[in-house]
Coordinates of C-alpha atoms in Angstrom, one line a residue:
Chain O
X15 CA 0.0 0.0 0.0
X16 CA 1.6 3.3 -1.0
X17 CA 2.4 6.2 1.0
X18 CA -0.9 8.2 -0.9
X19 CA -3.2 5.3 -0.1
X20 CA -2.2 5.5 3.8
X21 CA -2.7 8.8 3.7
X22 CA -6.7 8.6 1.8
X23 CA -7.8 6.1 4.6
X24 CA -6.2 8.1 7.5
X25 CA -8.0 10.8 6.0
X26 CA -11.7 9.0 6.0
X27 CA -11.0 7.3 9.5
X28 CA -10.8 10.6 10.3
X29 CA -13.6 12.2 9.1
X30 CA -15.9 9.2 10.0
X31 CA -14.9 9.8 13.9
X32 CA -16.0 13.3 13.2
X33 CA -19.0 12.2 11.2
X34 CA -20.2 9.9 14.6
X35 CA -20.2 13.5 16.7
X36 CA -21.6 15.8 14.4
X37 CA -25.6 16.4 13.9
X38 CA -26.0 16.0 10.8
X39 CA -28.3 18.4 8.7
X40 CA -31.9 17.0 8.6
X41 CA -32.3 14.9 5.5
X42 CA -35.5 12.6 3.8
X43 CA -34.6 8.9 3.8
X44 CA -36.1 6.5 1.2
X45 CA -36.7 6.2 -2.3
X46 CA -34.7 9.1 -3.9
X47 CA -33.8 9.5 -7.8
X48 CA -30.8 11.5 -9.2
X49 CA -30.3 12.9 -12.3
X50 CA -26.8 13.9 -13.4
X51 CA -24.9 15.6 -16.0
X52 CA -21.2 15.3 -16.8
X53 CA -18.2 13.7 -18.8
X54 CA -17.0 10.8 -19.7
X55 CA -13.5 9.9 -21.3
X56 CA -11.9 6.4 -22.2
X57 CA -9.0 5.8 -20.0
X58 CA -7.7 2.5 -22.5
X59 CA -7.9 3.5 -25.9
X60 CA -8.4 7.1 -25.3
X61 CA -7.1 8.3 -28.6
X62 CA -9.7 6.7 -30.3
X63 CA -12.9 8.5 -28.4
X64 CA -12.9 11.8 -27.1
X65 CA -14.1 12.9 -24.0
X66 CA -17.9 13.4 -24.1
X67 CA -21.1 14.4 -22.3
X68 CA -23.0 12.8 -20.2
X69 CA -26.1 12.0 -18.9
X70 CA -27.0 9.8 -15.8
X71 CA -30.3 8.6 -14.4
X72 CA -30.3 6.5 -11.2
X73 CA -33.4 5.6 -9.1
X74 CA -33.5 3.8 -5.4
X75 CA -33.9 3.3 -2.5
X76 CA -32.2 4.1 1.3
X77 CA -32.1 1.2 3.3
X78 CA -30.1 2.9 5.9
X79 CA -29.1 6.3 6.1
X80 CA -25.2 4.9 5.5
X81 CA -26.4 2.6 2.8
X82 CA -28.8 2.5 -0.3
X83 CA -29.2 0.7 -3.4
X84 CA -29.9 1.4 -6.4
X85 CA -30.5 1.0 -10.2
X86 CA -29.3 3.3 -13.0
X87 CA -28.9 4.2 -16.8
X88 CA -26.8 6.9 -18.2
X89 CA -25.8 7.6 -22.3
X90 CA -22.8 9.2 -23.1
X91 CA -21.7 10.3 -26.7
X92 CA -18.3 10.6 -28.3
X93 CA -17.0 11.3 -30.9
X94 CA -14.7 8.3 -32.7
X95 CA -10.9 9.5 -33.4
X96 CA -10.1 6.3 -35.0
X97 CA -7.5 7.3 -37.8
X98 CA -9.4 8.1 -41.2
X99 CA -11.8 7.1 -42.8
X100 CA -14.4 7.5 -40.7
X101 CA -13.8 11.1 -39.6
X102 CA -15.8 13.1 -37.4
X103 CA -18.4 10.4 -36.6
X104 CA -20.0 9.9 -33.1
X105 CA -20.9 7.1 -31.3
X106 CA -23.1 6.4 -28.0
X107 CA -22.4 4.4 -24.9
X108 CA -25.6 3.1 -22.9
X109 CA -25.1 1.5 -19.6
X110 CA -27.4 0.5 -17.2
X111 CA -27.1 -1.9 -13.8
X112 CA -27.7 -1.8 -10.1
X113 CA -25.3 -0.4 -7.4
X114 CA -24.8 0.2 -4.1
X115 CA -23.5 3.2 -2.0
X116 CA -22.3 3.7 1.4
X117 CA -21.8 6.8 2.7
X118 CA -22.0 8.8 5.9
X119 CA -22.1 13.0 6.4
X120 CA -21.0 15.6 8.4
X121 CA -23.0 18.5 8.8
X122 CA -24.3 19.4 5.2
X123 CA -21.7 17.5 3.7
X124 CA -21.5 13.6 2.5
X125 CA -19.1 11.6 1.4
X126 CA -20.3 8.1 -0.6
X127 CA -18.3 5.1 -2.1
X128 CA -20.3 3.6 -4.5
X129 CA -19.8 0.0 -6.9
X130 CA -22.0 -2.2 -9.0
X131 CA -22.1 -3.8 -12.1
X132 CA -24.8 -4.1 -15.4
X133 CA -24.4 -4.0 -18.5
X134 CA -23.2 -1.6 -21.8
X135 CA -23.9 -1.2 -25.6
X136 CA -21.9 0.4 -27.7
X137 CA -24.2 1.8 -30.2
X138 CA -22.1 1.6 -33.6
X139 CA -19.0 -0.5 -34.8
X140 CA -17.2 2.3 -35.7
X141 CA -14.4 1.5 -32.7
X142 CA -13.9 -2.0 -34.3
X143 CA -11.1 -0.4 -36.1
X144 CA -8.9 0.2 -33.5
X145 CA -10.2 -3.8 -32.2
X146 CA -12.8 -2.3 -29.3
X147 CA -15.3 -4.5 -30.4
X148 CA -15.5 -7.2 -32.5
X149 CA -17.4 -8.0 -35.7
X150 CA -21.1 -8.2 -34.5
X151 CA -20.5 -7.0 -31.1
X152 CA -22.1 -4.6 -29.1
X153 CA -22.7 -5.5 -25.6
X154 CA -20.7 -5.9 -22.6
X155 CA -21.6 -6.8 -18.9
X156 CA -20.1 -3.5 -16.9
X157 CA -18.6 -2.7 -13.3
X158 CA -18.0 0.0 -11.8
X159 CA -16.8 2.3 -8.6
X160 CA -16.2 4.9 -7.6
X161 CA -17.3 8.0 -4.7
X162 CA -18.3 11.6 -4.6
X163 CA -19.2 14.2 -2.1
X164 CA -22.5 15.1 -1.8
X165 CA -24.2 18.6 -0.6
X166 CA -27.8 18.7 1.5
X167 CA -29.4 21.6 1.2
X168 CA -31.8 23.3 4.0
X169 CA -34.7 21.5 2.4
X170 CA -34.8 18.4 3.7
X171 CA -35.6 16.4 -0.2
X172 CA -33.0 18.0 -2.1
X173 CA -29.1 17.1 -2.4
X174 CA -26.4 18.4 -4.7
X175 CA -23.2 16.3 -5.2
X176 CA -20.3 15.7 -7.4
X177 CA -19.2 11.9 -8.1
X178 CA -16.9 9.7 -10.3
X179 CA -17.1 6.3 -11.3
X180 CA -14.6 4.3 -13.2
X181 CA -15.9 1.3 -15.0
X182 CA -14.7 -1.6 -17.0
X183 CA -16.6 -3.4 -19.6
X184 CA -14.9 -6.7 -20.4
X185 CA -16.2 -7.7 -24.0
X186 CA -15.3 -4.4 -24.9
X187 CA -11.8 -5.0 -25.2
X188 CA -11.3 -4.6 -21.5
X189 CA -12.4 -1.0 -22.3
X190 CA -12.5 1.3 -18.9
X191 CA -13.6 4.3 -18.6
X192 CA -14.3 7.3 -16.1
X193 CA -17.3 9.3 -15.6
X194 CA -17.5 12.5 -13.7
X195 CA -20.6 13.8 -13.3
X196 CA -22.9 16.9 -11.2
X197 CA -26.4 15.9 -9.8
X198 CA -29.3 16.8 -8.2
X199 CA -31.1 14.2 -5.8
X200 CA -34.6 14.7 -4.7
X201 CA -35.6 12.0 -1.5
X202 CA -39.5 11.3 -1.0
Chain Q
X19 CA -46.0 13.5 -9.7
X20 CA -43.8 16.5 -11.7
X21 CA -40.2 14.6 -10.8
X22 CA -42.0 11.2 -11.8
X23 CA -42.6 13.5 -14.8
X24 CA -40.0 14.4 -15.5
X25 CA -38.0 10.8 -15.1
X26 CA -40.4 9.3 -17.7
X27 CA -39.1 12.5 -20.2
X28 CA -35.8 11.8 -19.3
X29 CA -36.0 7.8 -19.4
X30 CA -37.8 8.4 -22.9
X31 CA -35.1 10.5 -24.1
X32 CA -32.6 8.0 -23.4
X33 CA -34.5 5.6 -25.2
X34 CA -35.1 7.3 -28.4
X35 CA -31.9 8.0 -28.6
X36 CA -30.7 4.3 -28.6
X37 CA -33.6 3.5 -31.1
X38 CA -32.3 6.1 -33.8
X39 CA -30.6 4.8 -36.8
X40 CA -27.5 3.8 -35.6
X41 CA -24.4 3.6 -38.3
X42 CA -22.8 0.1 -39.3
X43 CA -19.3 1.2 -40.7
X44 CA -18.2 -1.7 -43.2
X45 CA -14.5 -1.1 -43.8
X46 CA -12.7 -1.7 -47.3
X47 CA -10.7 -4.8 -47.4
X48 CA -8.3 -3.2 -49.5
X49 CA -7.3 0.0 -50.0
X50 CA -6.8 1.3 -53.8
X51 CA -3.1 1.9 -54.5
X52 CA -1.6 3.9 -57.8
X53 CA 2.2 4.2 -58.6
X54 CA 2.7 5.5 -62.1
X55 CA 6.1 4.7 -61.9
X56 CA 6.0 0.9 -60.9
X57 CA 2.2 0.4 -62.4
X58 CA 0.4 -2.8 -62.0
X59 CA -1.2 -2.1 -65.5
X60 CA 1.5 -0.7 -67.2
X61 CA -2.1 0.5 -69.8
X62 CA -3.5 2.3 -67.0
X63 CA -0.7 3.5 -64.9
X64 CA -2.8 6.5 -63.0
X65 CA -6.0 4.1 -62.5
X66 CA -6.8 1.1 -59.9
X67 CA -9.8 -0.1 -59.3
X68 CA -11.6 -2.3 -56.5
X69 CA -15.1 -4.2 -56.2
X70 CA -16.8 -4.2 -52.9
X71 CA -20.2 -6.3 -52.2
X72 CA -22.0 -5.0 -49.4
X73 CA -22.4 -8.4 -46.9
X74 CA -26.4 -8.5 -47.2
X75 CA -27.4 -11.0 -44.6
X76 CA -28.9 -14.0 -47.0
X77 CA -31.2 -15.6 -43.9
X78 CA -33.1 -12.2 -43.1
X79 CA -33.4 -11.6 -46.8
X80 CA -34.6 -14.7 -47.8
X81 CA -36.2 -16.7 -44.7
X82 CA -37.2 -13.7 -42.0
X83 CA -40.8 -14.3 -42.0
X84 CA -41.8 -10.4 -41.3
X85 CA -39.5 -9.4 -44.2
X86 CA -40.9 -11.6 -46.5
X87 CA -44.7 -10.6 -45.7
X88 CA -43.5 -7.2 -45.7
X89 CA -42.4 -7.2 -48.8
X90 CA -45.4 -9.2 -50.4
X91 CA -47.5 -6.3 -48.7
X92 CA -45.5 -3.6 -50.3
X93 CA -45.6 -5.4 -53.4
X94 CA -49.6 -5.8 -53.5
X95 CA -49.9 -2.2 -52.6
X96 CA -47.8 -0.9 -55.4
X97 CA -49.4 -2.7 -58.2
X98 CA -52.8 -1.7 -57.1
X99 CA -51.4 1.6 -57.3
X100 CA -50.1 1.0 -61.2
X101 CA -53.3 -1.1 -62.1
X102 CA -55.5 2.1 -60.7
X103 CA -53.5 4.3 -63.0
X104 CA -53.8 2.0 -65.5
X105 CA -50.2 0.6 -65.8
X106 CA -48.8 -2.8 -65.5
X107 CA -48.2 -4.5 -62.3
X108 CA -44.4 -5.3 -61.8
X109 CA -43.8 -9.3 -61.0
X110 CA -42.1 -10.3 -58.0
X111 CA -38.5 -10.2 -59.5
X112 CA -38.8 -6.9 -60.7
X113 CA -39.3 -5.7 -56.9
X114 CA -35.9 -5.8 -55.5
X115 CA -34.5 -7.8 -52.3
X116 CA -32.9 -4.3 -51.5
X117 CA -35.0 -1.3 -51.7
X118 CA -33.8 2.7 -51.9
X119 CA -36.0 3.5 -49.0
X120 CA -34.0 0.9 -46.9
X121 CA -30.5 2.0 -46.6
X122 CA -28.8 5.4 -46.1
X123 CA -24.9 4.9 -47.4
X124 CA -22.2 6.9 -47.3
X125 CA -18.6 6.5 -48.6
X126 CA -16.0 7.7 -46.3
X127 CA -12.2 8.2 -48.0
X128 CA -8.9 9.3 -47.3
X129 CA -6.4 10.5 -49.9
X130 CA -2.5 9.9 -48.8
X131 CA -0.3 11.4 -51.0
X132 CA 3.0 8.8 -50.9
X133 CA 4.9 11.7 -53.1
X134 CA 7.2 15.0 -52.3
X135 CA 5.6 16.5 -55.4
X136 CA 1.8 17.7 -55.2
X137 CA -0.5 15.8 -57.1
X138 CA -4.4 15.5 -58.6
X139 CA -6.3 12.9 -57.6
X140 CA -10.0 11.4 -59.1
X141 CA -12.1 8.8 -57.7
X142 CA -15.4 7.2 -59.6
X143 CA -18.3 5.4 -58.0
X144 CA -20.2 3.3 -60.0
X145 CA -21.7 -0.3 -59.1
X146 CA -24.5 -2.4 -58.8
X147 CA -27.9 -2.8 -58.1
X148 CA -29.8 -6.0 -57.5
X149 CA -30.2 -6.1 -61.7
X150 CA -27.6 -4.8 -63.1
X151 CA -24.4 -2.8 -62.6
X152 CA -22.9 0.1 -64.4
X153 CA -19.8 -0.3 -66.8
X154 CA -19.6 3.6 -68.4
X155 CA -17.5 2.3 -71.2
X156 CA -20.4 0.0 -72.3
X157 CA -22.6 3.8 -73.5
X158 CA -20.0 4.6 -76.1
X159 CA -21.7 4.7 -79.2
X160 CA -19.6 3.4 -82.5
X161 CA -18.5 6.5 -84.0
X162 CA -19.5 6.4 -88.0
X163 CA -16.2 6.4 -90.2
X164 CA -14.1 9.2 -90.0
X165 CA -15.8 10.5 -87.0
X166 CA -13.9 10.6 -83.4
X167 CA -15.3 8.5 -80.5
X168 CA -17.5 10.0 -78.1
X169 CA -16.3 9.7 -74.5
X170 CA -17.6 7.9 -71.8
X171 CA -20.4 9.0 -70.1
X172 CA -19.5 10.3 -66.6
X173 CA -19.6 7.9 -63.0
X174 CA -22.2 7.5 -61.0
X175 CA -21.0 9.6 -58.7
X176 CA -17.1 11.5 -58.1
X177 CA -15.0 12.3 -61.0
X178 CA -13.8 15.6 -58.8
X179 CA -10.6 16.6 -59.1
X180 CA -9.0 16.5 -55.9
X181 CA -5.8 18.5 -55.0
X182 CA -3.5 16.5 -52.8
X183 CA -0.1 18.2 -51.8
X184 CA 3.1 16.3 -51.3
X185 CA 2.6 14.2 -48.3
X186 CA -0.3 15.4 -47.4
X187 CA -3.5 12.9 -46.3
X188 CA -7.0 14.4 -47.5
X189 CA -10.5 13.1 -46.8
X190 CA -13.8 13.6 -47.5
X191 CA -16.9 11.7 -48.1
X192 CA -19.7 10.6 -50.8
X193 CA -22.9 12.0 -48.8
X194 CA -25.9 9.6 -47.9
X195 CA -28.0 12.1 -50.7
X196 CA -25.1 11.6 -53.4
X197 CA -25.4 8.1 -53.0
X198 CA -29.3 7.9 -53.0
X199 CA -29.1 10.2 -56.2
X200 CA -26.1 7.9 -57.6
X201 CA -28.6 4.5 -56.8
X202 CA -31.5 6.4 -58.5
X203 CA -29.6 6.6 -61.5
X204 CA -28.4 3.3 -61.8
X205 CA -31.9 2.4 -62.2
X206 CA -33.0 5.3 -64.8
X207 CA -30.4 4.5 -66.9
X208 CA -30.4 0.5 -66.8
X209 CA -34.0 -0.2 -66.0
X210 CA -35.1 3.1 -67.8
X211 CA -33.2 3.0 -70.6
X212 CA -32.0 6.7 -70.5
X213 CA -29.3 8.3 -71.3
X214 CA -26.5 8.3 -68.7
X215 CA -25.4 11.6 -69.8
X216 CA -28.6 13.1 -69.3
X217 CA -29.6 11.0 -66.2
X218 CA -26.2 12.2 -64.6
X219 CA -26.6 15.9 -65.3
X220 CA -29.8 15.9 -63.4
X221 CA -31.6 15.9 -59.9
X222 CA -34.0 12.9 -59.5
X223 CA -34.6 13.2 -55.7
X224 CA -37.8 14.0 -56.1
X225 CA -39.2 11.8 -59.0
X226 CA -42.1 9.0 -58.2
X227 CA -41.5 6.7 -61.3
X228 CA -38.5 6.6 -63.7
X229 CA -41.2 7.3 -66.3
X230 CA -41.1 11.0 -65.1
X231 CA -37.5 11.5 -66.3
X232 CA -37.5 12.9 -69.9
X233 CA -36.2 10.1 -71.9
X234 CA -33.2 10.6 -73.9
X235 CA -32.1 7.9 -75.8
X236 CA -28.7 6.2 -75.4
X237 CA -28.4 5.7 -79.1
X238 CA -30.5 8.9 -81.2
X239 CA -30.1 6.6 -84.0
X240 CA -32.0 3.5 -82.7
X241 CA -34.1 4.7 -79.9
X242 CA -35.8 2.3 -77.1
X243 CA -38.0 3.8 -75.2
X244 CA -39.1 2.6 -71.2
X245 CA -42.2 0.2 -71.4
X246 CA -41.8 -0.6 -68.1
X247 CA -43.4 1.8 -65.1
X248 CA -41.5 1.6 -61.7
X249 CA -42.0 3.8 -59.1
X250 CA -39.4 5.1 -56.9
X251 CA -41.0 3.1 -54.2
X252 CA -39.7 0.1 -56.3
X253 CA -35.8 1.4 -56.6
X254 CA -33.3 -0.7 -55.9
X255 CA -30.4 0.3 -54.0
X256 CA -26.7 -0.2 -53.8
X257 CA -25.3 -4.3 -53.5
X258 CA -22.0 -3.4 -54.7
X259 CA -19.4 -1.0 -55.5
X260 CA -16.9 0.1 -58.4
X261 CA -14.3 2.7 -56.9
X262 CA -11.9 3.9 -59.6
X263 CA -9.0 6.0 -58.3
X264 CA -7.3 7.8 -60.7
X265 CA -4.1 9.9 -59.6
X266 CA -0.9 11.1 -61.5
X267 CA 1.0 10.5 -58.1
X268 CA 2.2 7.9 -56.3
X269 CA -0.9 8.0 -54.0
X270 CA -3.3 5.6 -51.8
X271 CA -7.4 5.4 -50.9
X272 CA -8.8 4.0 -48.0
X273 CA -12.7 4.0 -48.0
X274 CA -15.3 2.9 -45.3
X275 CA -18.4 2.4 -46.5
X276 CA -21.2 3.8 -43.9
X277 CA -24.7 2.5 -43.5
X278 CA -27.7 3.4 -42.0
X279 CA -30.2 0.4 -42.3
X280 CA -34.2 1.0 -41.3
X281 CA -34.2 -3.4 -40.9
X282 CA -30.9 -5.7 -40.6
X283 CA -30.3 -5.9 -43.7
X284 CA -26.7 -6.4 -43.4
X285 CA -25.2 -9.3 -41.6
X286 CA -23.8 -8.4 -37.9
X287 CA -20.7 -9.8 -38.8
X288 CA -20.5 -7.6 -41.9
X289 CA -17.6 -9.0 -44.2
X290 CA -16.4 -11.4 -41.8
X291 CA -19.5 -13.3 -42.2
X292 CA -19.1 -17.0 -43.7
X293 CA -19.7 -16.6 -47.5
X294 CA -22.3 -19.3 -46.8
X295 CA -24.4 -16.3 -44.9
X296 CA -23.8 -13.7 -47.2
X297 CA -26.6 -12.9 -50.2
X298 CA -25.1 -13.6 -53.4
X299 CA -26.5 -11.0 -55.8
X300 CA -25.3 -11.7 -59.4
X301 CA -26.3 -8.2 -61.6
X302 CA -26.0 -8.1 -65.3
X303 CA -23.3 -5.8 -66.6
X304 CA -26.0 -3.7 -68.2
X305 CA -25.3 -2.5 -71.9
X306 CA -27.8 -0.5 -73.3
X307 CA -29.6 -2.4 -76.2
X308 CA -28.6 -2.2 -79.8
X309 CA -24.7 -1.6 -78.3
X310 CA -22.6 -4.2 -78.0
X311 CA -20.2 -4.3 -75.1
X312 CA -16.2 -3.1 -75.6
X313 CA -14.1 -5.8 -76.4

């Protein structure tokens, strides 16, 4: 374990001791949805995509106020930089799945860890170029992880956070990826 | 109820966008490759050419249940259409296996100049159809004695000039509406008997039968006009393609051919299907009639 990786779980030791003393800001617990916008760039094969928007959907359900699952879709579109011909063409990346969080806050503040896995089409074969998919191929199972902060506001339904996910889709050519995104979350 | 709202916009959104017409790129096996100085015909030494089928899937074509009923469907509505404006029905095998209205294509290319020195650079589209396919050099009409030979009627589609600098790569691309008017063509001059000079030099997007193009005969001297009546909704479109790339300079083509399908027409597996899975169109080399074919 590196010197860096000591230091990030020193860090949230930390700020879970503080979390256990401090009242937290009143905040509904339940069935929430999220809606999120942001980026997404391919970490392996990254000269062949560029980075591109977003957009992230992701409905569940609290089953603690630490922990909450969930399931969720999100699209993202990129244009292919594969060398020419084609040039200038875009392509789509669906994904969809179940995940689960665990999280904790202090104050108006949260921190969240977050994994889960589902499933990704690619919606074009115009990446089988550079060997990302093969002939006929355009589904993948997907993981992912990753975290974000998250901010609750003085109404007691609405949140605002910032999270990243990395995610590897295995029939893809091993092809991982990393999403940051901005949401709004609205708890019944 | 407005956030549910406004999840089932969102959800739909997301949806609608995965249902669009996606793009199937089906690469060149081959690029096209002139050298004048070391030629492979040492006749031609600024021209190669290359023949690409499209890899129709031969199951969905010919066994997909839906397609087939479709089609019968389609047929029956189209000749009620001619027998109500008193015209004659079209049989089965003159409605094709591959219809206009079912594929959007688009030929993506890049131009590399291998050369220091600039160069100019041509590249022709012709090809086939489900019926026939389109040899330019097959129009010439016999010049009478004395007289010099006409040249050949123009491509399908290209026949630009293209400046490419030393070294330099260029691209471009034959748009989806060049390719529709290109396929529309193929059919007024080979099914319609017309001209290709004069079916060339025109816009036909919005015809609804090739008997609304003015007919111009291939040969003024022996004259054939169109019996036949086939609506545009009976156009075939693209199974193959003829690139020609002409260049005075050592100079390479790479081309991707792009398609937009409203059905699966194509096989997933595009050309690395089994041959056995492939459609095997066979068109006639069409030469107009009266004209015999170059030797």
């Amino acid at each position: 374990m590196g010197l860096r990786s000591v230091v990030a779980v020193g860090c949230l030791v930390c700020l879970a001791g503080v979390a256990s003393t401090a009242e937290a800001r009143p905040a509904s617990k339940g069935i929430f949805t999220e809606a999120g916008v942001g980026a997404t760039a391919f970490i392996r094969k990254r000269k062949s995509a560029s980075i591109g928007p977003t957009l992230t959907l992701r409905g569940g359900y609290d089953v603690f106020s630490w922990f909450s699952l969930a399931a969720f879709a999100g699209a993202s579109s990129h244009e292919a930089t594969v060398p020419a011909p084609p040039e200038g063409e875009w392509f789509q990346l669906y994904r969809g799945g179940a995940d689960a969080r665990l999280g904790f806050r202090v104050k108006s503040v949260a921190a969240f860890a977050e994994g889960g896995i589902g499933g990704a089409y690619i919606s074009s074969n115009v990446l089988q170029k550079v060997g990302l998919t093969d002939p006929g191929e355009h589904f993948s199972i997907a993981f992912h992880a990753g975290g974000g902060l998250e901010y609750q506001i003085l109404n007691r339904h609405y949140a605002f956070g910032l999270a990243g996910d990395w995610s590897l889709m295995p029939q893809l050519d091993a092809q991982t990826n990393l999403e940051i995104r901005a949401y709004i979350r609205y708890t019944y | 109820m407005q956030h549910r709202g406004l999840l089932l916009v969102t959800f739909g959104a997301l949806g609608a966008a995965g249902c669009t017409q996606d793009p199937v790129y089906v690469p060149a096996p081959d690029q096209i490759e002139v050298d004048p100085e070391n030629p492979l015909d040492p006749e031609n030494p600024n021209l190669a050419t290359a023949t690409m089928d499209l890899p129709y899937d031969l199951a969905y074509l010919t066994e997909d249940a839906a397609y087939l009923r479709d089609r019968v469907d389609r047929l029956r509505a189209i000749n009620a259409a001619l027998e109500a404006a008193s015209q004659a029905p079209l049989a089965d095998d003159q409605y094709p296996l591959v219809r206009l209205d079912q594929l959007e294509i688009e030929i993506e290319w890049a131009i590399e100049n291998l050369s220091d020195d600039p160069g100019q650079a041509r590249i022709h589209v012709n090809g086939a159809n489900p019926y026939f396919s389109y040899v330019p050099a097959n129009f010439i009409v016999p010049a009478a004695p004395g007289d010099e030979e006409d040249p050949p009627p123009p491509p399908l589609s290209g026949d630009i000039p293209i400046d490419v600098a030393g070294r330099q790569v260029l691209t471009g691309v034959f748009r989806e509406d060049q390719l529709r008017e290109a396929a529309i063509d193929l059919e007024i001059v080979t099914r319609g008997g017309v001209n290709p000079f004069a079916a060339m030099l025109s816009i036909h997007e919005d015809i609804e039968n090739v008997l609304d193009v003015p007919y111009i005969p291939v040969d003024p001297e022996n004259p054939m006009p169109p019996t036949l009546s086939l609506p545009i909704d009976a156009f075939a479109h693209f199974v193959r393609f003829d690139l020609s790339f002409v260049a005075d300079q050592h100079m390479v083509l790479t081309y991707t051919i792009r398609v937009r399908e409203t059905e699966p027409l194509l096989h997933d597996e595009l050309l690395d299907a089994p041959a056995a899975e492939l459609m095997l169109f066979m068109p006639a080399e069409y030469v107009p009639p009266g004209l015999m074919p170059p030797a």
